[in-house]
Short mmCIF file of C-alpha atoms and ligand atoms in Angstrom, two decimals:
data_model
loop_
_atom_site.label_atom_id
_atom_site.label_comp_id
_atom_site.label_asym_id
_atom_site.label_seq_id
_atom_site.Cartn_x
_atom_site.Cartn_y
_atom_site.Cartn_z
CA MET K 1 -0.07 0.01 0.13
CA ASN K 2 1.04 3.33 -1.00
CA SER K 3 1.61 4.87 2.68
CA ASN K 4 0.70 8.80 1.37
CA LYS K 5 -2.72 8.89 -0.96
CA ASN K 6 -1.28 11.81 -2.53
CA THR K 7 1.67 10.41 -4.55
CA HIS K 8 1.60 8.47 -7.45
CA LYS K 9 5.01 6.59 -7.78
CA GLY K 10 6.28 4.04 -4.74
CA LEU K 11 9.32 4.47 -3.43
CA TYR K 12 10.83 1.34 -1.53
CA ILE K 13 14.19 1.94 0.38
CA LYS K 14 15.80 -0.79 2.40
CA ASN K 15 18.69 0.02 4.31
CA PHE K 16 21.44 -2.29 5.41
CA GLY K 17 24.07 -1.56 8.07
CA CYS K 18 25.08 1.68 10.17
CA GLN K 19 23.19 4.93 11.11
CA MET K 20 24.67 6.75 8.17
CA ASN K 21 22.71 4.67 5.79
CA VAL K 22 19.27 5.46 7.71
CA TYR K 23 20.53 8.86 7.25
CA ASP K 24 21.33 9.10 3.73
CA GLY K 25 18.25 6.61 2.84
CA ASP K 26 15.96 9.48 4.61
CA ARG K 27 17.56 12.25 2.40
CA MET K 28 16.94 10.01 -0.82
CA GLN K 29 13.32 9.59 0.15
CA GLU K 30 13.16 13.63 0.76
CA MET K 31 14.96 14.06 -2.29
CA MET K 32 12.33 11.86 -4.37
CA SER K 33 9.37 13.37 -3.04
CA PRO K 34 9.30 16.33 -5.19
CA TYR K 35 9.07 13.79 -8.26
CA ASP K 36 6.10 12.63 -7.02
CA TYR K 37 7.38 9.30 -5.23
CA GLY K 38 6.16 8.49 -1.66
CA SER K 39 7.16 5.56 0.50
CA VAL K 40 5.64 2.00 0.06
CA ASN K 41 6.22 -0.96 2.27
CA SER K 42 6.61 -3.51 -0.50
CA VAL K 43 8.48 -4.30 -3.41
CA GLU K 44 5.59 -5.44 -5.30
CA ASP K 45 4.31 -1.84 -4.41
CA ALA K 46 7.47 0.31 -5.63
CA ASP K 47 8.47 1.81 -8.75
CA LEU K 48 11.62 2.52 -7.58
CA VAL K 49 13.48 0.24 -5.19
CA ILE K 50 16.78 1.41 -3.49
CA LEU K 51 19.05 -1.16 -1.86
CA ASN K 52 21.25 1.09 0.65
CA THR K 53 23.95 -1.05 1.23
CA CYS K 54 26.73 -1.55 3.58
CA HIS K 55 30.24 -3.07 2.77
CA ILE K 56 31.79 -3.14 6.42
CA ARG K 57 31.21 -7.20 6.95
CA GLU K 58 31.37 -9.88 4.27
CA LYS K 59 27.71 -10.99 5.27
CA ALA K 60 26.50 -7.66 4.83
CA THR K 61 27.86 -7.71 1.22
CA GLU K 62 26.33 -11.41 0.24
CA LYS K 63 22.85 -10.06 2.05
CA ILE K 64 22.74 -7.53 -1.01
CA TYR K 65 22.90 -10.37 -3.41
CA SER K 66 20.24 -12.65 -1.54
CA GLU K 67 18.07 -9.31 -1.37
CA LEU K 68 18.42 -9.06 -5.19
CA GLY K 69 17.34 -12.72 -5.81
CA ARG K 70 14.44 -12.23 -3.84
CA ILE K 71 13.44 -9.23 -5.51
CA LYS K 72 13.60 -10.73 -8.84
CA LYS K 73 11.54 -13.81 -7.52
CA SER K 74 8.71 -11.02 -6.10
CA LEU K 75 8.40 -9.25 -9.37
CA ALA K 76 8.40 -11.69 -11.68
CA GLY K 77 5.38 -12.00 -13.96
CA LYS K 78 4.10 -8.99 -12.17
CA GLY K 79 3.98 -6.95 -15.43
CA ARG K 80 4.93 -3.90 -13.52
CA LYS K 81 7.98 -1.87 -14.58
CA THR K 82 10.47 -1.39 -11.72
CA THR K 83 13.54 0.55 -11.45
CA ILE K 84 16.40 -1.48 -9.09
CA ALA K 85 18.96 0.56 -7.54
CA VAL K 86 22.02 -0.37 -5.44
CA ALA K 87 23.02 2.26 -3.22
CA GLY K 88 25.70 2.59 -0.30
CA CYS K 89 28.97 1.28 -0.04
CA VAL K 90 28.68 -2.01 -1.59
CA ALA K 91 27.72 0.05 -4.79
CA GLN K 92 30.84 2.17 -4.30
CA ALA K 93 33.34 -0.56 -3.71
CA GLU K 94 31.74 -3.31 -6.41
CA GLY K 95 30.62 -0.43 -9.05
CA LYS K 96 29.91 -2.35 -12.25
CA GLU K 97 30.60 -5.80 -11.13
CA LEU K 98 27.52 -5.51 -9.16
CA VAL K 99 25.70 -5.29 -12.42
CA LYS K 100 27.47 -8.26 -14.13
CA ARG K 101 26.53 -10.40 -11.37
CA ALA K 102 23.04 -9.07 -10.78
CA PRO K 103 21.47 -7.96 -14.26
CA ILE K 104 18.61 -7.09 -12.86
CA ILE K 105 20.01 -3.70 -11.53
CA ASP K 106 19.45 -0.53 -13.44
CA LEU K 107 21.15 2.12 -11.30
CA VAL K 108 24.46 1.91 -9.11
CA PHE K 109 25.56 5.12 -7.28
CA GLY K 110 27.62 5.53 -4.07
CA PRO K 111 27.55 7.45 -0.80
CA LEU K 112 29.03 10.40 -2.19
CA THR K 113 26.85 10.67 -5.12
CA TYR K 114 23.48 9.82 -4.11
CA HIS K 115 22.39 13.43 -4.89
CA HIS K 116 22.55 12.67 -8.87
CA LEU K 117 19.41 9.92 -8.20
CA PRO K 118 16.64 12.12 -9.81
CA GLU K 119 18.98 13.02 -12.87
CA ILE K 120 20.16 9.46 -13.39
CA LEU K 121 17.08 8.16 -12.92
CA LYS K 122 15.58 10.58 -15.54
CA SER K 123 18.23 9.53 -17.95
CA PHE K 124 17.63 5.56 -17.32
CA GLU K 125 14.20 6.34 -18.28
CA ASN K 126 14.45 8.19 -21.02
CA ASP K 127 16.99 6.04 -22.75
CA LYS K 128 14.98 4.63 -25.59
CA SER K 129 17.49 2.41 -27.00
CA LYS K 130 16.46 -1.57 -27.32
CA LYS K 131 19.37 -2.65 -24.69
CA LYS K 132 18.92 -2.00 -21.14
CA LYS K 133 21.99 -0.43 -20.06
CA ALA K 134 22.82 0.15 -16.17
CA ILE K 135 24.02 3.62 -15.16
CA ILE K 136 26.90 3.48 -12.95
CA ASP K 137 27.54 6.71 -11.00
CA ILE K 138 30.24 6.57 -8.23
CA GLU K 139 33.11 8.66 -9.24
CA PRO K 140 33.11 11.17 -6.32
CA PRO K 141 32.01 14.55 -7.76
CA ASP K 142 33.64 17.85 -6.93
CA ASN K 143 30.42 19.49 -5.32
CA ASP K 144 29.01 19.58 -2.37
CA LYS K 145 26.39 16.58 -1.96
CA PHE K 146 24.49 18.18 0.98
CA GLU K 147 24.30 21.80 -0.62
CA LYS K 148 22.15 19.98 -3.46
CA LEU K 149 19.77 18.12 -1.13
CA PRO K 150 16.21 19.48 -0.56
CA LYS K 151 15.33 20.95 2.84
CA ARG K 152 14.52 18.29 5.57
CA LEU K 153 11.06 17.16 4.99
CA LYS K 154 8.29 17.66 7.64
CA ALA K 155 5.93 14.49 7.05
CA ASN K 156 6.86 11.62 9.14
CA ARG K 157 9.30 12.94 10.90
CA ASN K 158 10.42 10.89 14.35
CA VAL K 159 10.72 12.77 17.80
CA SER K 160 14.50 11.75 17.14
CA SER K 161 16.52 12.33 14.26
CA PHE K 162 20.34 12.03 12.72
CA LEU K 163 22.34 14.81 11.14
CA SER K 164 25.26 14.03 9.70
CA VAL K 165 28.06 16.40 10.28
CA GLN K 166 31.00 14.70 8.85
CA GLU K 167 31.88 12.07 6.60
CA GLY K 168 34.70 9.95 5.50
CA CYS K 169 37.70 8.70 7.06
CA ASP K 170 41.58 9.02 6.93
CA LYS K 171 42.37 6.73 10.08
CA PHE K 172 42.67 3.90 7.99
CA CYS K 173 42.50 1.06 10.56
CA THR K 174 43.81 -1.89 9.07
CA PHE K 175 40.26 -4.18 8.87
CA CYS K 176 38.25 -1.24 7.53
CA VAL K 177 36.97 -0.40 4.04
CA VAL K 178 35.53 2.78 5.24
CA PRO K 179 38.32 5.12 4.01
CA TYR K 180 38.17 3.25 0.67
CA THR K 181 34.33 3.48 0.13
CA ARG K 182 33.21 6.71 2.08
CA GLY K 183 36.34 8.77 0.95
CA VAL K 184 38.26 11.35 2.76
CA GLU K 185 37.60 12.90 6.19
CA THR K 186 35.22 15.72 5.52
CA SER K 187 33.60 18.43 7.82
CA ARG K 188 30.31 20.03 6.82
CA PRO K 189 30.28 23.88 7.29
CA TYR K 190 28.64 24.74 10.81
CA SER K 191 26.11 27.25 8.97
CA GLU K 192 24.84 24.13 7.02
CA ILE K 193 24.75 22.14 9.90
CA LYS K 194 22.85 24.62 11.79
CA ASN K 195 20.42 25.56 9.15
CA GLU K 196 19.46 21.53 8.70
CA ALA K 197 19.14 21.54 12.94
CA LEU K 198 16.18 24.57 12.44
CA GLU K 199 14.73 22.62 10.13
CA LEU K 200 14.49 19.53 12.00
CA ILE K 201 13.28 21.37 15.12
CA ASP K 202 10.68 23.04 12.80
CA SER K 203 9.32 19.57 11.72
CA GLY K 204 8.96 18.83 15.72
CA VAL K 205 12.31 17.01 16.38
CA LYS K 206 13.36 17.10 20.03
CA GLU K 207 16.30 14.97 19.90
CA ILE K 208 19.62 15.37 17.30
CA ILE K 209 21.84 12.97 16.84
CA LEU K 210 25.12 14.16 15.45
CA LEU K 211 26.51 11.36 13.04
CA GLY K 212 29.92 10.99 11.57
CA GLN K 213 32.23 8.06 10.88
CA ASN K 214 34.76 10.26 13.29
CA VAL K 215 32.45 12.43 14.37
CA ASN K 216 34.34 13.83 17.47
CA ALA K 217 37.13 14.84 14.43
CA TRP K 218 34.62 17.67 13.07
CA THR K 219 36.36 21.03 12.87
CA ASN K 220 35.56 23.97 11.10
CA SER K 221 38.60 26.32 10.35
CA TYR K 222 36.19 29.17 9.32
CA ASP K 223 34.75 29.83 11.96
CA LYS K 224 37.25 28.38 14.24
CA MET K 225 35.39 25.79 15.59
CA ASP K 226 35.92 22.31 17.11
CA PHE K 227 33.39 19.38 17.86
CA ALA K 228 32.92 20.76 21.63
CA ASP K 229 32.22 24.33 19.99
CA LEU K 230 29.50 22.65 17.79
CA ILE K 231 27.63 20.76 20.45
CA TYR K 232 27.41 24.28 22.59
CA GLU K 233 25.93 25.94 19.65
CA LEU K 234 23.65 23.57 18.57
CA SER K 235 22.38 23.30 22.30
CA LEU K 236 21.66 27.01 22.32
CA LEU K 237 18.67 25.83 19.85
CA ASP K 238 15.45 25.22 20.80
CA ILE K 239 16.00 21.51 21.15
CA LYS K 240 15.68 18.94 24.11
CA ARG K 241 18.74 16.33 23.82
CA ILE K 242 21.74 16.02 21.80
CA ARG K 243 23.91 13.06 21.22
CA PHE K 244 26.48 12.14 18.65
CA THR K 245 28.22 8.95 17.36
CA THR K 246 30.64 7.30 16.18
CA SER K 247 33.85 8.48 17.88
CA HIS K 248 37.71 7.71 17.65
CA PRO K 249 39.22 7.66 21.03
CA ASN K 250 42.42 9.82 19.69
CA ASP K 251 39.91 12.41 18.91
CA MET K 252 38.37 12.75 22.59
CA ASN K 253 40.21 15.83 23.73
CA GLU K 254 39.76 17.62 27.33
CA LYS K 255 37.16 20.03 26.10
CA LEU K 256 34.66 17.56 24.53
CA ILE K 257 35.16 15.67 27.94
CA THR K 258 34.25 18.78 30.14
CA SER K 259 31.42 19.01 27.40
CA TYR K 260 29.47 16.23 29.48
CA LYS K 261 29.58 18.52 32.58
CA ASP K 262 28.89 21.63 30.90
CA ILE K 263 26.42 21.22 28.21
CA LYS K 264 23.08 20.10 30.19
CA LYS K 265 21.41 18.72 26.55
CA LEU K 266 24.28 16.49 26.05
CA GLN K 267 23.10 13.10 27.13
CA PRO K 268 25.36 11.27 29.42
CA TYR K 269 26.07 8.36 26.65
CA LEU K 270 29.31 7.81 24.83
CA HIS K 271 29.87 5.73 21.69
CA LEU K 272 33.45 4.97 22.17
CA PRO K 273 34.81 1.76 20.02
CA ILE K 274 38.10 -0.12 21.71
CA GLN K 275 37.93 -3.03 18.93
CA SER K 276 40.30 -5.03 21.21
CA GLY K 277 41.80 -4.96 24.88
CA SER K 278 45.24 -6.25 23.85
CA ASN K 279 48.11 -4.11 22.81
CA GLU K 280 49.56 -6.25 20.32
CA VAL K 281 46.29 -6.49 18.27
CA LEU K 282 45.21 -2.73 18.50
CA LYS K 283 48.77 -2.11 17.01
CA ASN K 284 48.02 -4.56 14.39
CA MET K 285 44.95 -2.81 14.07
CA ASN K 286 46.51 0.27 13.42
CA ARG K 287 44.46 2.23 16.29
CA ASN K 288 47.34 4.12 17.51
CA TYR K 289 46.08 4.08 21.30
CA SER K 290 46.86 1.42 23.96
CA SER K 291 44.21 -0.18 26.10
CA SER K 292 45.51 1.85 29.13
CA GLU K 293 45.10 5.09 27.13
CA TYR K 294 41.71 4.43 26.38
CA ILE K 295 40.76 3.53 29.94
CA ASP K 296 42.24 6.70 31.24
CA ILE K 297 39.90 8.89 28.64
CA ILE K 298 36.79 6.78 30.14
CA ASN K 299 38.22 7.43 33.73
CA GLU K 300 38.47 11.14 33.08
CA LEU K 301 34.66 10.66 31.35
CA LYS K 302 33.57 9.32 34.60
CA SER K 303 35.32 12.01 36.99
CA VAL K 304 33.14 14.91 35.01
CA ARG K 305 30.19 12.76 34.64
CA PRO K 306 30.19 9.88 36.94
CA ASP K 307 27.01 8.31 35.53
CA ILE K 308 28.19 8.52 31.79
CA ALA K 309 27.02 5.09 30.02
CA ILE K 310 29.81 3.99 27.96
CA SER K 311 28.95 2.01 24.66
CA GLY K 312 31.41 0.41 22.49
CA ASP K 313 32.67 -2.15 19.19
CA PHE K 314 34.40 -4.97 19.44
CA ILE K 315 36.50 -7.19 16.85
CA VAL K 316 37.35 -10.47 17.84
CA GLY K 317 39.75 -13.16 15.59
CA PHE K 318 41.35 -10.47 14.17
CA PRO K 319 44.53 -11.95 12.54
CA GLY K 320 47.21 -13.33 14.88
CA GLU K 321 44.89 -12.84 17.83
CA THR K 322 45.97 -15.36 20.69
CA GLU K 323 43.89 -17.01 23.41
CA GLU K 324 45.55 -14.34 25.84
CA ASP K 325 44.83 -11.26 23.54
CA PHE K 326 41.48 -12.34 23.51
CA LEU K 327 41.20 -12.57 27.15
CA LYS K 328 42.59 -8.97 27.42
CA THR K 329 39.60 -7.95 25.51
CA GLN K 330 37.17 -10.04 28.08
CA GLU K 331 38.79 -8.16 30.60
CA ILE K 332 37.85 -4.87 29.43
CA ILE K 333 34.29 -5.56 29.55
CA SER K 334 34.05 -5.66 33.27
CA LYS K 335 36.88 -3.19 33.76
CA ILE K 336 34.50 -0.39 31.82
CA GLY K 337 31.16 -1.92 32.84
CA TYR K 338 29.63 -1.10 29.33
CA ALA K 339 26.15 -0.02 29.10
CA HIS K 340 26.13 -1.57 25.71
CA ALA K 341 28.30 -2.75 22.95
CA TYR K 342 28.28 -4.33 19.39
CA SER K 343 30.74 -7.19 18.66
CA PHE K 344 31.56 -8.66 15.72
CA LYS K 345 33.73 -11.59 14.07
CA TYR K 346 36.67 -10.29 12.07
CA SER K 347 35.53 -10.10 8.29
CA PRO K 348 38.96 -9.89 5.86
CA ARG K 349 37.52 -6.97 3.56
CA PRO K 350 39.05 -6.73 -0.06
CA GLY K 351 41.65 -4.14 -0.43
CA THR K 352 42.53 -4.04 3.07
CA PRO K 353 45.88 -4.51 4.97
CA ALA K 354 44.81 -7.10 7.28
CA GLY K 355 42.89 -8.71 4.63
CA GLN K 356 46.31 -9.96 3.31
CA MET K 357 47.89 -10.81 6.88
CA GLU K 358 48.69 -14.12 7.32
CA ASP K 359 47.93 -15.49 10.15
CA GLN K 360 44.18 -15.46 9.62
CA ILE K 361 42.08 -17.36 12.44
CA GLU K 362 39.93 -20.21 12.03
CA GLU K 363 36.19 -19.59 11.98
CA LYS K 364 35.44 -21.80 14.26
CA ILE K 365 37.81 -19.91 17.08
CA LYS K 366 36.39 -16.57 15.77
CA SER K 367 32.55 -18.16 16.37
CA GLU K 368 33.48 -19.37 19.71
CA ARG K 369 35.41 -16.13 21.38
CA LEU K 370 32.45 -13.99 19.65
CA SER K 371 29.94 -16.36 22.10
CA ARG K 372 32.10 -15.71 24.86
CA LEU K 373 32.60 -12.29 24.46
CA GLN K 374 28.84 -11.75 24.11
CA ASP K 375 28.09 -13.56 27.33
CA GLU K 376 30.19 -10.97 29.20
CA ILE K 377 28.77 -8.09 27.23
CA LYS K 378 25.37 -9.35 27.97
CA LYS K 379 26.35 -9.64 31.72
CA SER K 380 27.53 -5.98 31.81
CA MET K 381 24.49 -4.54 30.33
CA TYR K 382 22.29 -6.40 32.83
CA ASN K 383 24.50 -4.69 35.45
CA PHE K 384 24.28 -1.48 34.15
CA ASN K 385 20.70 -1.57 33.62
CA LYS K 386 19.80 -3.12 37.04
CA LYS K 387 21.04 -0.14 38.74
CA PHE K 388 17.79 1.88 37.68
CA LEU K 389 15.51 -0.49 39.56
CA ASN K 390 13.10 1.54 41.46
CA LYS K 391 14.42 4.24 40.27
CA ASN K 392 13.25 7.54 38.28
CA LEU K 393 14.22 8.21 34.98
CA PRO K 394 13.55 10.93 32.78
CA ILE K 395 12.39 9.51 29.39
CA LEU K 396 11.84 11.04 26.06
CA VAL K 397 8.76 9.53 24.60
CA GLU K 398 9.32 8.41 20.96
CA LYS K 399 6.31 6.17 19.74
CA GLU K 400 3.30 4.41 20.84
CA THR K 401 4.03 0.89 20.33
CA SER K 402 0.23 -0.46 21.09
CA THR K 403 -2.80 1.14 22.04
CA ASN K 404 -1.89 2.71 25.47
CA TYR K 405 1.77 1.64 25.57
CA PHE K 406 4.44 4.07 24.76
CA SER K 407 8.62 3.54 24.53
CA GLY K 408 11.25 6.25 24.53
CA ARG K 409 14.72 6.38 25.77
CA SER K 410 16.39 7.35 28.92
CA PRO K 411 19.21 9.38 29.11
CA TYR K 412 21.76 6.92 28.84
CA LEU K 413 19.94 5.67 25.68
CA GLN K 414 18.27 2.76 27.41
CA SER K 415 15.07 1.88 25.77
CA VAL K 416 11.90 1.99 28.31
CA HIS K 417 8.23 0.89 27.92
CA PHE K 418 5.57 2.02 29.86
CA GLN K 419 1.79 2.87 30.02
CA SER K 420 -0.22 5.85 29.75
CA ASP K 421 -3.85 6.85 28.86
CA ASN K 422 -2.47 10.27 27.18
CA SER K 423 -0.27 10.48 24.40
CA CYS K 424 3.16 11.95 25.71
CA ILE K 425 4.90 11.69 22.45
CA GLY K 426 7.98 14.05 22.49
CA ASN K 427 7.81 15.16 25.61
CA ILE K 428 10.09 13.96 28.36
CA VAL K 429 8.09 12.31 31.28
CA GLU K 430 9.25 11.14 34.49
CA ILE K 431 9.30 6.92 34.89
CA LYS K 432 9.77 5.02 38.06
CA ILE K 433 11.79 1.91 36.95
CA THR K 434 9.61 -1.41 37.89
CA LYS K 435 11.45 -4.05 35.63
CA VAL K 436 15.14 -4.68 34.03
CA ASN K 437 16.50 -7.05 31.65
CA GLU K 438 19.84 -6.45 29.72
CA ASN K 439 18.22 -4.96 26.40
CA SER K 440 15.45 -2.84 27.93
CA LEU K 441 13.30 -1.37 30.59
CA SER K 442 9.84 -1.02 31.75
CA GLY K 443 8.06 1.14 34.51
CA GLU K 444 5.18 3.11 35.49
CA ILE K 445 4.47 6.99 34.59
CA LEU K 446 4.73 9.63 37.23
CA HIS K 447 1.81 12.04 37.30
N1 5AD I 1 35.40 -7.19 10.60
C1 5AD I 1 34.67 -7.09 11.43
N2 5AD I 1 34.03 -6.00 12.09
C2 5AD I 1 34.52 -4.77 11.40
N3 5AD I 1 34.15 -3.37 11.76
C3 5AD I 1 34.67 -2.58 10.69
N4 5AD I 1 35.72 -3.30 9.83
C4 5AD I 1 35.02 -4.78 10.28
C5 5AD I 1 35.85 -5.99 9.50
N5 5AD I 1 36.48 -5.90 8.43
C6 5AD I 1 33.58 -3.13 12.85
C7 5AD I 1 34.00 -2.02 13.97
C8 5AD I 1 33.40 -0.90 13.76
C9 5AD I 1 32.02 -1.26 13.50
C10 5AD I 1 31.18 -0.07 12.56
O1 5AD I 1 32.46 -2.50 12.55
O2 5AD I 1 33.72 -2.62 15.14
O3 5AD I 1 33.77 -0.06 14.98
FE1 SF4 I 2 36.97 2.40 9.77
FE2 SF4 I 2 39.05 2.89 11.27
FE3 SF4 I 2 37.70 5.02 10.30
FE4 SF4 I 2 36.30 3.87 12.31
S1 SF4 I 2 38.38 4.76 12.51
S2 SF4 I 2 35.59 4.22 10.01
S3 SF4 I 2 37.12 1.47 12.50
S4 SF4 I 2 39.20 3.23 9.52
#
């Protein structure tokens, strides 16, 4: 069903992978709106299907081919002319290889070129030659993508919204494809970010999550601002909460750390990936910090904001990782007391230095380490949440999950469920926590 009755063409976007893709997917949708495209929930109702892909792990890439196979099946014999586009980092990395392997694809464009979509779609549709030829548009352009994107749409805006402030990465961790797919590290100008924040606020957004591959490396030499200044300036706007993700430990400076004390709207939550607890592995990953330097940063943060929730990313089975290395990673979990963490088996990626390393770890060992690490993470998440039992928390209400049941987020990004007779979406309400588990909390609204 077309969710917007006034639009005539169906647009189906499926995002894979990171939050950056969620943001890009939203922008694509907003970009196609003036061309009469409205969101639909199924491929069968779509005139344009966009798979917004992720290249971080091999599994993520393989998912795209199975998804394309499913799309082909569901469109077979329907007689509808549907344009199939692949966007995102797989598109950027594989380009025409994608079309060779899956000829159903009509358009391929990357994270740096998605603002060309209306243009390439038009030229694809206008191509009257009998032979269908896919359009591949992945060359990094010299124009600013963000300048070409339309204003943020008011319709369907959530209480909490991403705002991309920084893209790309120059860190070149040896396991990671991002510097090759998302390009060099670039920061958006302050004025552009502020305007987008105002558009979001105008559409009812109450919480802004600043996004970037290395968001805390954001800088603006024109206005002589760093990332802490950016957060401060945005906190002066009519917004309730500010968050940011993802940060690199080497870009955590004193000023940013003290922002957690000084800027009240900045929520006490930080996603700061360490990847491994072993210095040997960190060195081979080219992370450029030691585990004790990472712990020092967390201790400094806790000294200015004792209640801060820390979240992280971990990779197990990086080439050469010994059982001893792995145990150091296990130890980090309890030392930091993570509120949340993502963990992955190392996945060799084409073109990355670690992919060429000799001492690759057997799949069986990777799986076994991942499962041990995840048990430790679950314990840590439960221990973090447990502290809030019978306490009151201010919850920014995001949605009604079923009649009279609502959910929202605590300052620590915990998902909190409760019952209420009145719609309180977009407000901060006080909830007494009565039940906790590792993934969420529930409680009663206090009147
Ligand atoms: N294999 C496994 N995990 C990876 N990540 C990035 N590249 C790889 C890879 N090749 C993880 C890191 C990063 C997160 C976004 O994805 O932990 O922080
Ligand atoms: Fe990838 Fe490392 Fe850059 Fe993060 S900092 S995007 S892991 S290269």
